[in-house]
Short mmCIF file of C-alpha atoms in Angstrom, two decimals:
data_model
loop_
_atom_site.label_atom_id
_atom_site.label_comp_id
_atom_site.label_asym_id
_atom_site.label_seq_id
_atom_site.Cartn_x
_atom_site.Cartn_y
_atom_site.Cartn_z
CA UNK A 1 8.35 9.02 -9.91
CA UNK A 2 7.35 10.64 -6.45
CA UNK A 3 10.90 11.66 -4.46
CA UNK A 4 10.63 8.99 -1.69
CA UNK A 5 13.81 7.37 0.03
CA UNK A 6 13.93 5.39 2.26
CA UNK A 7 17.04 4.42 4.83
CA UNK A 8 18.39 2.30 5.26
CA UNK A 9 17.16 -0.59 2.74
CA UNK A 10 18.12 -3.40 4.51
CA UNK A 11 19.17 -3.71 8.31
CA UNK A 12 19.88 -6.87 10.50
CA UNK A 13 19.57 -6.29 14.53
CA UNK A 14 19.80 -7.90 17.35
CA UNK A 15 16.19 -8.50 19.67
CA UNK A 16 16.34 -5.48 22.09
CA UNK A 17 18.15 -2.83 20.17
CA UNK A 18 16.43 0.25 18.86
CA UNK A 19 16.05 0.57 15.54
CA UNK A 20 14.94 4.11 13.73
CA UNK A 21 14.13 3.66 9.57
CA UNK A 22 14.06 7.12 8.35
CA UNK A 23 11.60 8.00 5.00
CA UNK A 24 12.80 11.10 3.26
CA UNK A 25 10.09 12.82 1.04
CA UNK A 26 11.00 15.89 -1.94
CA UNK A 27 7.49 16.17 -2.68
CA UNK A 28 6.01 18.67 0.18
CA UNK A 29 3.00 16.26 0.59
CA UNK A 30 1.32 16.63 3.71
CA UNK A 31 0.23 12.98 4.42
CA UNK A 32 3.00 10.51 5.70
CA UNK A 33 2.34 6.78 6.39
CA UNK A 34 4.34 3.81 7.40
CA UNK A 35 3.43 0.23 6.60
CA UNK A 36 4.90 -3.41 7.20
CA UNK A 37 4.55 -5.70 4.74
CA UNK A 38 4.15 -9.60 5.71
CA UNK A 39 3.22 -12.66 4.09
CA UNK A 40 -0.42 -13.25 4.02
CA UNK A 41 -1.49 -9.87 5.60
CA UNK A 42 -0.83 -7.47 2.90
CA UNK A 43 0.20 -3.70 3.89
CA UNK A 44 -0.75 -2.92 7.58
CA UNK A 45 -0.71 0.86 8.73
CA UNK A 46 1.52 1.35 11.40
CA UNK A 47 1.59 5.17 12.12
CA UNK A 48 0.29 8.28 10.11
CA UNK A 49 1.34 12.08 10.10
CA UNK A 50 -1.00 14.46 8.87
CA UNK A 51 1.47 17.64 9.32
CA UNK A 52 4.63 18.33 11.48
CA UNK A 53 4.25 17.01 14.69
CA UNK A 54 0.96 15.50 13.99
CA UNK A 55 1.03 11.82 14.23
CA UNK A 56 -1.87 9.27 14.80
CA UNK A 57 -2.05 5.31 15.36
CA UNK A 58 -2.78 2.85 12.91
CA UNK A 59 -3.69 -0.95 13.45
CA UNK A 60 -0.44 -1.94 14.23
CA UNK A 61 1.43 -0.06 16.34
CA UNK A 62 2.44 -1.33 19.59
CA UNK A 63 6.18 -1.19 19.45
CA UNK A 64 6.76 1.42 17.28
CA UNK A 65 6.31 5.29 17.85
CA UNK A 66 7.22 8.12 14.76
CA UNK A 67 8.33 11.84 14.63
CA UNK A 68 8.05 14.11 12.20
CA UNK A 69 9.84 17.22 12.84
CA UNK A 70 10.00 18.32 9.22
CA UNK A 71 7.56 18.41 6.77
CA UNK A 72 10.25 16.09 4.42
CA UNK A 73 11.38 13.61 7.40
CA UNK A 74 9.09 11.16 9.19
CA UNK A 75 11.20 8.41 11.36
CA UNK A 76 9.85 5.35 12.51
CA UNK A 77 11.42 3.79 15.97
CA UNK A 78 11.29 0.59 17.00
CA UNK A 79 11.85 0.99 20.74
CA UNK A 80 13.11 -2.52 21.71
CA UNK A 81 12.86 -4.84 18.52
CA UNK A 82 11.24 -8.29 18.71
CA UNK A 83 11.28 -10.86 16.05
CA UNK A 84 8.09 -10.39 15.23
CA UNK A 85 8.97 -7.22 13.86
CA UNK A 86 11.17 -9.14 11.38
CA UNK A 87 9.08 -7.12 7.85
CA UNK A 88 9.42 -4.95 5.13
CA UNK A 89 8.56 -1.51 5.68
CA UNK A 90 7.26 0.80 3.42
CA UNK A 91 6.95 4.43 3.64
CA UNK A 92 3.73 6.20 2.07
CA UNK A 93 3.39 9.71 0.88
CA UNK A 94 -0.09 11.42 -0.06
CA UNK A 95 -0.93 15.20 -1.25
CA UNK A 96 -4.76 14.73 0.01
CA UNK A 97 -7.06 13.91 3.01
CA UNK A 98 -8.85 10.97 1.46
CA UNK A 99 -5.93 9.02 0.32
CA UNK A 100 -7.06 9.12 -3.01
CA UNK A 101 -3.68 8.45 -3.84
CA UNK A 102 -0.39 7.21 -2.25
CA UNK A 103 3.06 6.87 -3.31
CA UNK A 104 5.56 4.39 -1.99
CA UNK A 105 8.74 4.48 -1.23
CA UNK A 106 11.57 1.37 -2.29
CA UNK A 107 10.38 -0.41 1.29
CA UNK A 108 13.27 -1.34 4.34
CA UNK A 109 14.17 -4.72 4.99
CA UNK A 110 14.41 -5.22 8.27
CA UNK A 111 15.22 -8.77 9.91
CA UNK A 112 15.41 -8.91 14.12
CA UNK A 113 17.60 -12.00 15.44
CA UNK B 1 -15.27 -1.36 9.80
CA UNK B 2 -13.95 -1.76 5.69
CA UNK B 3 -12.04 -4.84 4.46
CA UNK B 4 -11.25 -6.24 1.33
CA UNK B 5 -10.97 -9.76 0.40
CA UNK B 6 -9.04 -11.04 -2.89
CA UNK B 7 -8.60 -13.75 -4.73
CA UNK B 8 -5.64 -16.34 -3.52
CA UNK B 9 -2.45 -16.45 -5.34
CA UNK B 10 -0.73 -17.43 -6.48
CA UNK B 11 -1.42 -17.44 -10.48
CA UNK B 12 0.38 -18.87 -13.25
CA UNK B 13 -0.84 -17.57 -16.76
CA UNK B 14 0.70 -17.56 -20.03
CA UNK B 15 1.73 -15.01 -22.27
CA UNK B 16 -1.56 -13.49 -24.26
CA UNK B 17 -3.94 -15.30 -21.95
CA UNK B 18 -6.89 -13.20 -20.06
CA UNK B 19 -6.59 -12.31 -16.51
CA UNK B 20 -8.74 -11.78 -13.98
CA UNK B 21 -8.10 -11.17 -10.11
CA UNK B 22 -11.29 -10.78 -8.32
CA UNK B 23 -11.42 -8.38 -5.07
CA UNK B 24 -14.40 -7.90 -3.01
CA UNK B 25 -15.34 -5.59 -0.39
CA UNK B 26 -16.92 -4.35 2.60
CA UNK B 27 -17.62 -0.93 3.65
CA UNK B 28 -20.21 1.56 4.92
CA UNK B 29 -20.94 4.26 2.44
CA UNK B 30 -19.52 5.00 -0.92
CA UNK B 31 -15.54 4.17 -0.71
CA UNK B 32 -12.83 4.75 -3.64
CA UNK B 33 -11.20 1.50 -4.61
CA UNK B 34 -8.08 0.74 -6.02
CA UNK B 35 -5.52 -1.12 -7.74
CA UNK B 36 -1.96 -1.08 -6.91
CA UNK B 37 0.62 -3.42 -8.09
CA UNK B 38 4.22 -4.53 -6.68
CA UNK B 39 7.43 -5.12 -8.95
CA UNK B 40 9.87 -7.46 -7.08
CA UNK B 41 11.92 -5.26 -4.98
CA UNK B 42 9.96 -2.34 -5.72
CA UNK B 43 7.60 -0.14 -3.91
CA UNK B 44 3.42 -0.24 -5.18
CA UNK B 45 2.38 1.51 -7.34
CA UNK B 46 -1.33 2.93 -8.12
CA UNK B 47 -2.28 0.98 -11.29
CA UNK B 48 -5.52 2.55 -11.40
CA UNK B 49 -8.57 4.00 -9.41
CA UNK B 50 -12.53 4.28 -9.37
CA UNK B 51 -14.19 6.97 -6.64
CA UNK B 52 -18.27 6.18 -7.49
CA UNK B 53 -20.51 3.02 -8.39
CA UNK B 54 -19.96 2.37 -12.26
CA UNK B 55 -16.54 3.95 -12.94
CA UNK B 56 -14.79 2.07 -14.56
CA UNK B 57 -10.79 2.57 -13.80
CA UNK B 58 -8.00 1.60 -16.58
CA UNK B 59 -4.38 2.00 -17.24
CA UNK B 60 -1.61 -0.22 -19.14
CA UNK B 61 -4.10 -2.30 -20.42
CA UNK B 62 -5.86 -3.50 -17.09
CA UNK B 63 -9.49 -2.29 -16.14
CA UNK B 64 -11.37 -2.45 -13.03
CA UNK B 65 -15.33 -1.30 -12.87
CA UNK B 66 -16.48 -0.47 -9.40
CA UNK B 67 -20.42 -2.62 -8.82
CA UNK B 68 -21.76 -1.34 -5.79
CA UNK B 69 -24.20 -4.02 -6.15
CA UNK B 70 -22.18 -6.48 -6.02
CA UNK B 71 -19.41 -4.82 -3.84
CA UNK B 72 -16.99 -5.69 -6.25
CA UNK B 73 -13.80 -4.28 -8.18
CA UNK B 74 -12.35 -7.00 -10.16
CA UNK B 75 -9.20 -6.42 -12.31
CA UNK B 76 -8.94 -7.86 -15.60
CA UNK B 77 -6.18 -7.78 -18.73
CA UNK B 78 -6.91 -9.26 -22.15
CA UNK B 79 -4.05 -10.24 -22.92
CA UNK B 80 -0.70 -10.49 -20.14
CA UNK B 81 2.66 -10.08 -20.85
CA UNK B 82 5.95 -11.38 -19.17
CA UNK B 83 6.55 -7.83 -17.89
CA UNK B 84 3.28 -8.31 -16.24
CA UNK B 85 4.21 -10.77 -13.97
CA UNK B 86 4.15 -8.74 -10.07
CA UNK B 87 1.88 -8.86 -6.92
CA UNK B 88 -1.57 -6.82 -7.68
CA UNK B 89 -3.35 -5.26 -4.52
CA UNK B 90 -7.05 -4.45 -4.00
CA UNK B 91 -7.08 -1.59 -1.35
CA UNK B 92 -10.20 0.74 -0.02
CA UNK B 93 -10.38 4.33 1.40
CA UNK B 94 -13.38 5.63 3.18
CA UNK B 95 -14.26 8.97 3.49
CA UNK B 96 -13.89 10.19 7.05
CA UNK B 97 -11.25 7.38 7.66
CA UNK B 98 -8.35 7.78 7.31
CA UNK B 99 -6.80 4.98 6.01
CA UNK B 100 -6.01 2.82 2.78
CA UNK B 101 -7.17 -0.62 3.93
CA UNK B 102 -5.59 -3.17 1.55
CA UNK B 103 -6.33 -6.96 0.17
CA UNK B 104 -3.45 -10.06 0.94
CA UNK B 105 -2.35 -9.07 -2.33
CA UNK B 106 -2.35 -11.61 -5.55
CA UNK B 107 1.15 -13.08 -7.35
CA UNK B 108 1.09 -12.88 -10.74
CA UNK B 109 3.30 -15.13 -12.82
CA UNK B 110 2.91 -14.91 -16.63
CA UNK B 111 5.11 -17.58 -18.37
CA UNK B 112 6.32 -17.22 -22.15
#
């Protein structure tokens, strides 16, 4: 199995609190991704890092912003949580440019009240 | 832009029955297409993979044969077991995007 952790794996906060979900990688890959996970819409792409400090959008990512200081750490922030943030969020890992193949980590529960 | 549309879960099969989720696409050019499939509480995983027009993609039993003429990649098992039972993905990449774009996902449920 790829070395992917992901913390914490569940979390409860309040609406208007920041929230940071850290993915933790042992595999020196150079592509990181971050997903949510919701009934009826599959995985969307949040954010993507193709190297330290190089980050791009995905479909869904108003609300969130990442960093990736270290090739093994990329955080995901949730600047002021909203309910509708309320997911399961899965961190991704690939070695190549095409995403010919991804490995995912155990996913974050996250619930927003 | 790519998408991929797949069959509605969720479905209930019994044990040694044949399975078949169908997944269908759209995309410009010649994308890769893949299988991945959920455990409960558990990550996805790649189940298997085709990157050209009449590969055909297999692992643990399941195969999936990528028709470009038909813009199709449908999964299929002869015969499902219990340990089978998990959400099943169709997902797309494109070459020059950067992205895995992914199906609703399917629930499987195999009953003894």
């Amino acid at each position: 199995d790829a070395g992917i952790t992901q913390s914490p794996r569940h979390k409860v906060t309040e609406t208007g609190t920041p929230v940071t979900l850290r993915c933790h990688q042992t595999e020196n890959h150079r592509y990181m991704y971050w997903y949510r996970q919701d009934p009826g819409h599959g995985l969307r792409l949040i954010h993507y890092s193709y190297g330290v400090k190089d980050t791009d959008k995905g479909e869904v990512s108003d609300g969130y912003s990442v960093s990736r200081s270290k090739t093994e750490d990329f955080l995901l922030t949730l600047e002021s949580a909203t309910s509708s943030q309320t997911s399961v969020y899965f961190c991704a890992i690939s070695e190549s440019r095409r995403f010919d193949e991804q490995y995912f980590g155990p996913g974050t529960r996250l619930t927003v009240t | 832009g790519n998408s991929v549309t797949q069959m509605e879960g969720p479905v209930t099969l019994s044990e040694e029955a044949f399975l078949t989720i169908n997944c269908t696409y759209t995309a410009t050019g010649y994308p890769s297409l893949f299988w991945y499939v959920q455990y409960p509480g558990e990550g996805l995983q790649l189940l298997l993979k085709a990157t050209k027009a009449d590969d055909k993609g297999s692992n643990k039993g399941f195969e999936a044969t990528y028709r470009k003429e038909t813009t199709s990649f449908h999964l299929e098992k002869g015969s499902v077991q219990v340990s089978d039972s998990a959400v099943y993905f169709c997902a797309l990449s494109n070459f020059g995007n950067e992205k895995l774009t992914f199906g609703t996902g399917t629930r499987l449920t195999i009953i003894p």
